[in-house]
Amino acid sequence: RQSNRGHWIPTCRCHGNSTPPIMDDNETNSTRGERNSLSCVQIRIPQELFLTLGIISLVENILVILAIIRNRNLHSPMYYFICCLAVSDMLVSVSNVTETVFMLLNDHGLLTLHPGMLRHLDNVIDVMICSSVVSSLSFLCTIAADRYITIFYALRYHSIMTTQRAVTIIAVVWLASFTSSILFIVYHTDNAVIVCLITFFCITLVFNAALYLHMFVLAHVHSRRITAFHKGRRQSTSMKGAITLTILLGVFTLCWGPFFLHLILILACPTNPFCNCFFRNFNLFLILIICNSLIDPLIYAYRSQELRKTLRELVLCSWCFGI
């Protein structure tokens, strides 16, 4: 399966086994000879692994969303944002499962994909992937801001972060994510799109790092003040939420980092033979992205006893109905 965007959008996995189109147009004979002389280690990943991880991730994130909807104790702005983060992860899972199923059916001769149908499927999957990364980064920033307000403005939190404001923020983030994703796909041939994605990724990392650093440095001072007002338990809960989101941000950076490094190398050294070796392991970067969607629900469950309890009830109910 070929795509004209496969060298920077994480769909169409055949480009994980080939060089970016930019390289084919610009490389010289000497560069080609040097590239061929290199021994590139290429990790081949079976389609079945993509499908298995995608289905597991999809089920996990659906359970998280259902748990937050079902348990009224989880009806708070932070968990609304976590629910949206789960939806973002679910977009990755849905796009991966959809693409893999079509590829497996096509490989086994059970489905013939016409060029027009393939192009439309490409566009839908690319929009879903772009929306996922933009919304994930946005909601990580939103949750960081929510934890910041909880810790430093604890007595005014409910007046600052109301349910209405939380819903408005969620609507704005999703609208901006889908709009920007569509624009990215329409103008995918322009390097400015790659620059925008990389810049947005770096800005969100710096924003979150600065917020978390401020939180953890001053948390001890504020904990004493909050304790004076008999709110020690709330401070403990707020810091626990901040630690949870720090873990989420770290996992996101580790899993999505190689893909963004891929984008940077496309701009910096599209014809370099060493960069070409990095490009050849594109499928591995996709597996890491899917793993991020798979790991996030485990972090939610591990860090939240209330969510863990609700998830256990959902799983047991599903098992009982299955019997």
PDB file of N, CA, C and O in Angstrom, residues 114-151:
ATOM      1  N   HIS A 114      -9.509  -0.005  -4.733  1.00  0.00           N
ATOM      2  CA  HIS A 114      -9.372   0.883  -5.876  1.00  0.00           C
ATOM      3  C   HIS A 114      -8.598   2.138  -5.468  1.00  0.00           C
ATOM      4  O   HIS A 114      -8.635   2.546  -4.300  1.00  0.00           O
ATOM      5  N   PRO A 115      -7.899   2.760  -6.400  1.00  0.00           N
ATOM      6  CA  PRO A 115      -7.101   3.950  -6.058  1.00  0.00           C
ATOM      7  C   PRO A 115      -7.907   5.045  -5.371  1.00  0.00           C
ATOM      8  O   PRO A 115      -7.432   5.666  -4.417  1.00  0.00           O
ATOM      9  N   GLY A 116      -9.134   5.288  -5.842  1.00  0.00           N
ATOM     10  CA  GLY A 116      -9.961   6.321  -5.222  1.00  0.00           C
ATOM     11  C   GLY A 116     -10.332   5.979  -3.795  1.00  0.00           C
ATOM     12  O   GLY A 116     -10.255   6.824  -2.894  1.00  0.00           O
ATOM     13  N   MET A 117     -10.709   4.725  -3.572  1.00  0.00           N
ATOM     14  CA  MET A 117     -11.068   4.275  -2.227  1.00  0.00           C
ATOM     15  C   MET A 117      -9.858   4.332  -1.307  1.00  0.00           C
ATOM     16  O   MET A 117      -9.963   4.714  -0.140  1.00  0.00           O
ATOM     17  N   LEU A 118      -8.699   3.941  -1.843  1.00  0.00           N
ATOM     18  CA  LEU A 118      -7.464   3.967  -1.058  1.00  0.00           C
ATOM     19  C   LEU A 118      -7.098   5.385  -0.649  1.00  0.00           C
ATOM     20  O   LEU A 118      -6.672   5.629   0.483  1.00  0.00           O
ATOM     21  N   ARG A 119      -7.295   6.324  -1.573  1.00  0.00           N
ATOM     22  CA  ARG A 119      -6.981   7.717  -1.283  1.00  0.00           C
ATOM     23  C   ARG A 119      -7.882   8.268  -0.177  1.00  0.00           C
ATOM     24  O   ARG A 119      -7.414   8.958   0.739  1.00  0.00           O
ATOM     25  N   HIS A 120      -9.181   7.957  -0.236  1.00  0.00           N
ATOM     26  CA  HIS A 120     -10.109   8.436   0.787  1.00  0.00           C
ATOM     27  C   HIS A 120      -9.801   7.798   2.145  1.00  0.00           C
ATOM     28  O   HIS A 120      -9.858   8.468   3.188  1.00  0.00           O
ATOM     29  N   LEU A 121      -9.485   6.506   2.126  1.00  0.00           N
ATOM     30  CA  LEU A 121      -9.128   5.824   3.370  1.00  0.00           C
ATOM     31  C   LEU A 121      -7.866   6.432   3.967  1.00  0.00           C
ATOM     32  O   LEU A 121      -7.770   6.633   5.187  1.00  0.00           O
ATOM     33  N   ASP A 122      -6.918   6.732   3.105  1.00  0.00           N
ATOM     34  CA  ASP A 122      -5.689   7.398   3.523  1.00  0.00           C
ATOM     35  C   ASP A 122      -5.978   8.713   4.229  1.00  0.00           C
ATOM     36  O   ASP A 122      -5.436   9.004   5.295  1.00  0.00           O
ATOM     37  N   ASN A 123      -6.849   9.517   3.609  1.00  0.00           N
ATOM     38  CA  ASN A 123      -7.165  10.833   4.174  1.00  0.00           C
ATOM     39  C   ASN A 123      -7.814  10.714   5.552  1.00  0.00           C
ATOM     40  O   ASN A 123      -7.476  11.459   6.478  1.00  0.00           O
ATOM     41  N   VAL A 124      -8.752   9.773   5.692  1.00  0.00           N
ATOM     42  CA  VAL A 124      -9.456   9.590   6.960  1.00  0.00           C
ATOM     43  C   VAL A 124      -8.485   9.160   8.055  1.00  0.00           C
ATOM     44  O   VAL A 124      -8.488   9.706   9.170  1.00  0.00           O
ATOM     45  N   ILE A 125      -7.624   8.184   7.740  1.00  0.00           N
ATOM     46  CA  ILE A 125      -6.672   7.680   8.732  1.00  0.00           C
ATOM     47  C   ILE A 125      -5.671   8.762   9.119  1.00  0.00           C
ATOM     48  O   ILE A 125      -5.331   8.929  10.301  1.00  0.00           O
ATOM     49  N   ASP A 126      -5.207   9.523   8.144  1.00  0.00           N
ATOM     50  CA  ASP A 126      -4.241  10.586   8.433  1.00  0.00           C
ATOM     51  C   ASP A 126      -4.843  11.669   9.319  1.00  0.00           C
ATOM     52  O   ASP A 126      -4.188  12.189  10.230  1.00  0.00           O
ATOM     53  N   VAL A 127      -6.100  12.032   9.052  1.00  0.00           N
ATOM     54  CA  VAL A 127      -6.774  13.030   9.888  1.00  0.00           C
ATOM     55  C   VAL A 127      -6.927  12.512  11.311  1.00  0.00           C
ATOM     56  O   VAL A 127      -6.726  13.256  12.291  1.00  0.00           O
ATOM     57  N   MET A 128      -7.268  11.232  11.462  1.00  0.00           N
ATOM     58  CA  MET A 128      -7.420  10.644  12.794  1.00  0.00           C
ATOM     59  C   MET A 128      -6.102  10.650  13.557  1.00  0.00           C
ATOM     60  O   MET A 128      -6.056  10.979  14.748  1.00  0.00           O
ATOM     61  N   ILE A 129      -5.005  10.295  12.871  1.00  0.00           N
ATOM     62  CA  ILE A 129      -3.699  10.272  13.526  1.00  0.00           C
ATOM     63  C   ILE A 129      -3.274  11.686  13.934  1.00  0.00           C
ATOM     64  O   ILE A 129      -2.818  11.922  15.061  1.00  0.00           O
ATOM     65  N   CYS A 130      -3.410  12.640  13.015  1.00  0.00           N
ATOM     66  CA  CYS A 130      -3.029  14.026  13.321  1.00  0.00           C
ATOM     67  C   CYS A 130      -3.884  14.589  14.457  1.00  0.00           C
ATOM     68  O   CYS A 130      -3.371  15.267  15.353  1.00  0.00           O
ATOM     69  N   SER A 131      -5.186  14.296  14.416  1.00  0.00           N
ATOM     70  CA  SER A 131      -6.075  14.768  15.475  1.00  0.00           C
ATOM     71  C   SER A 131      -5.674  14.169  16.811  1.00  0.00           C
ATOM     72  O   SER A 131      -5.735  14.838  17.854  1.00  0.00           O
ATOM     73  N   SER A 132      -5.251  12.914  16.788  1.00  0.00           N
ATOM     74  CA  SER A 132      -4.846  12.241  18.020  1.00  0.00           C
ATOM     75  C   SER A 132      -3.634  12.911  18.647  1.00  0.00           C
ATOM     76  O   SER A 132      -3.635  13.206  19.854  1.00  0.00           O
ATOM     77  N   VAL A 133      -2.599  13.180  17.844  1.00  0.00           N
ATOM     78  CA  VAL A 133      -1.380  13.761  18.424  1.00  0.00           C
ATOM     79  C   VAL A 133      -1.619  15.194  18.882  1.00  0.00           C
ATOM     80  O   VAL A 133      -1.168  15.594  19.964  1.00  0.00           O
ATOM     81  N   VAL A 134      -2.372  15.986  18.104  1.00  0.00           N
ATOM     82  CA  VAL A 134      -2.637  17.381  18.490  1.00  0.00           C
ATOM     83  C   VAL A 134      -3.516  17.440  19.737  1.00  0.00           C
ATOM     84  O   VAL A 134      -3.238  18.203  20.677  1.00  0.00           O
ATOM     85  N   SER A 135      -4.567  16.610  19.773  1.00  0.00           N
ATOM     86  CA  SER A 135      -5.461  16.625  20.938  1.00  0.00           C
ATOM     87  C   SER A 135      -4.769  16.057  22.176  1.00  0.00           C
ATOM     88  O   SER A 135      -4.983  16.558  23.287  1.00  0.00           O
ATOM     89  N   SER A 136      -3.937  15.022  22.011  1.00  0.00           N
ATOM     90  CA  SER A 136      -3.213  14.449  23.152  1.00  0.00           C
ATOM     91  C   SER A 136      -2.303  15.493  23.793  1.00  0.00           C
ATOM     92  O   SER A 136      -2.293  15.665  25.019  1.00  0.00           O
ATOM     93  N   LEU A 137      -1.539  16.177  22.973  1.00  0.00           N
ATOM     94  CA  LEU A 137      -0.654  17.226  23.496  1.00  0.00           C
ATOM     95  C   LEU A 137      -1.457  18.345  24.161  1.00  0.00           C
ATOM     96  O   LEU A 137      -1.079  18.856  25.218  1.00  0.00           O
ATOM     97  N   SER A 138      -2.576  18.702  23.546  1.00  0.00           N
ATOM     98  CA  SER A 138      -3.408  19.782  24.096  1.00  0.00           C
ATOM     99  C   SER A 138      -4.002  19.390  25.437  1.00  0.00           C
ATOM    100  O   SER A 138      -4.008  20.193  26.387  1.00  0.00           O
ATOM    101  N   PHE A 139      -4.491  18.160  25.548  1.00  0.00           N
ATOM    102  CA  PHE A 139      -5.111  17.732  26.802  1.00  0.00           C
ATOM    103  C   PHE A 139      -4.073  17.488  27.890  1.00  0.00           C
ATOM    104  O   PHE A 139      -4.365  17.664  29.078  1.00  0.00           O
ATOM    105  N   LEU A 140      -2.866  17.095  27.515  1.00  0.00           N
ATOM    106  CA  LEU A 140      -1.794  17.000  28.514  1.00  0.00           C
ATOM    107  C   LEU A 140      -1.498  18.383  29.105  1.00  0.00           C
ATOM    108  O   LEU A 140      -1.290  18.524  30.309  1.00  0.00           O
ATOM    109  N   CYS A 141      -1.489  19.399  28.247  1.00  0.00           N
ATOM    110  CA  CYS A 141      -1.295  20.776  28.735  1.00  0.00           C
ATOM    111  C   CYS A 141      -2.476  21.214  29.597  1.00  0.00           C
ATOM    112  O   CYS A 141      -2.297  21.873  30.637  1.00  0.00           O
ATOM    113  N   THR A 142      -3.689  20.853  29.175  1.00  0.00           N
ATOM    114  CA  THR A 142      -4.888  21.231  29.921  1.00  0.00           C
ATOM    115  C   THR A 142      -4.896  20.592  31.310  1.00  0.00           C
ATOM    116  O   THR A 142      -5.219  21.242  32.315  1.00  0.00           O
ATOM    117  N   ILE A 143      -4.531  19.314  31.371  1.00  0.00           N
ATOM    118  CA  ILE A 143      -4.495  18.621  32.658  1.00  0.00           C
ATOM    119  C   ILE A 143      -3.411  19.212  33.549  1.00  0.00           C
ATOM    120  O   ILE A 143      -3.591  19.354  34.767  1.00  0.00           O
ATOM    121  N   ALA A 144      -2.279  19.576  32.953  1.00  0.00           N
ATOM    122  CA  ALA A 144      -1.206  20.199  33.726  1.00  0.00           C
ATOM    123  C   ALA A 144      -1.688  21.523  34.326  1.00  0.00           C
ATOM    124  O   ALA A 144      -1.434  21.813  35.505  1.00  0.00           O
ATOM    125  N   ALA A 145      -2.395  22.314  33.524  1.00  0.00           N
ATOM    126  CA  ALA A 145      -2.932  23.587  34.023  1.00  0.00           C
ATOM    127  C   ALA A 145      -3.969  23.348  35.118  1.00  0.00           C
ATOM    128  O   ALA A 145      -4.008  24.077  36.122  1.00  0.00           O
ATOM    129  N   ASP A 146      -4.789  22.307  34.935  1.00  0.00           N
ATOM    130  CA  ASP A 146      -5.801  21.968  35.943  1.00  0.00           C
ATOM    131  C   ASP A 146      -5.148  21.585  37.266  1.00  0.00           C
ATOM    132  O   ASP A 146      -5.582  22.018  38.350  1.00  0.00           O
ATOM    133  N   ARG A 147      -4.083  20.787  37.218  1.00  0.00           N
ATOM    134  CA  ARG A 147      -3.371  20.388  38.450  1.00  0.00           C
ATOM    135  C   ARG A 147      -2.700  21.597  39.094  1.00  0.00           C
ATOM    136  O   ARG A 147      -2.634  21.708  40.319  1.00  0.00           O
ATOM    137  N   TYR A 148      -2.193  22.492  38.260  1.00  0.00           N
ATOM    138  CA  TYR A 148      -1.542  23.708  38.769  1.00  0.00           C
ATOM    139  C   TYR A 148      -2.533  24.548  39.566  1.00  0.00           C
ATOM    140  O   TYR A 148      -2.234  25.020  40.665  1.00  0.00           O
ATOM    141  N   ILE A 149      -3.732  24.709  38.999  1.00  0.00           N
ATOM    142  CA  ILE A 149      -4.774  25.486  39.679  1.00  0.00           C
ATOM    143  C   ILE A 149      -5.192  24.788  40.965  1.00  0.00           C
ATOM    144  O   ILE A 149      -5.401  25.427  42.009  1.00  0.00           O
ATOM    145  N   THR A 150      -5.285  23.454  40.927  1.00  0.00           N
ATOM    146  CA  THR A 150      -5.696  22.691  42.106  1.00  0.00           C
ATOM    147  C   THR A 150      -4.723  22.876  43.259  1.00  0.00           C
ATOM    148  O   THR A 150      -5.130  22.962  44.423  1.00  0.00           O
ATOM    149  N   ILE A 151      -3.440  22.935  42.944  1.00  0.00           N
ATOM    150  CA  ILE A 151      -2.419  23.022  43.985  1.00  0.00           C
ATOM    151  C   ILE A 151      -2.246  24.445  44.510  1.00  0.00           C
ATOM    152  O   ILE A 151      -2.188  24.679  45.723  1.00  0.00           O
TER     153      ILE A 151
END
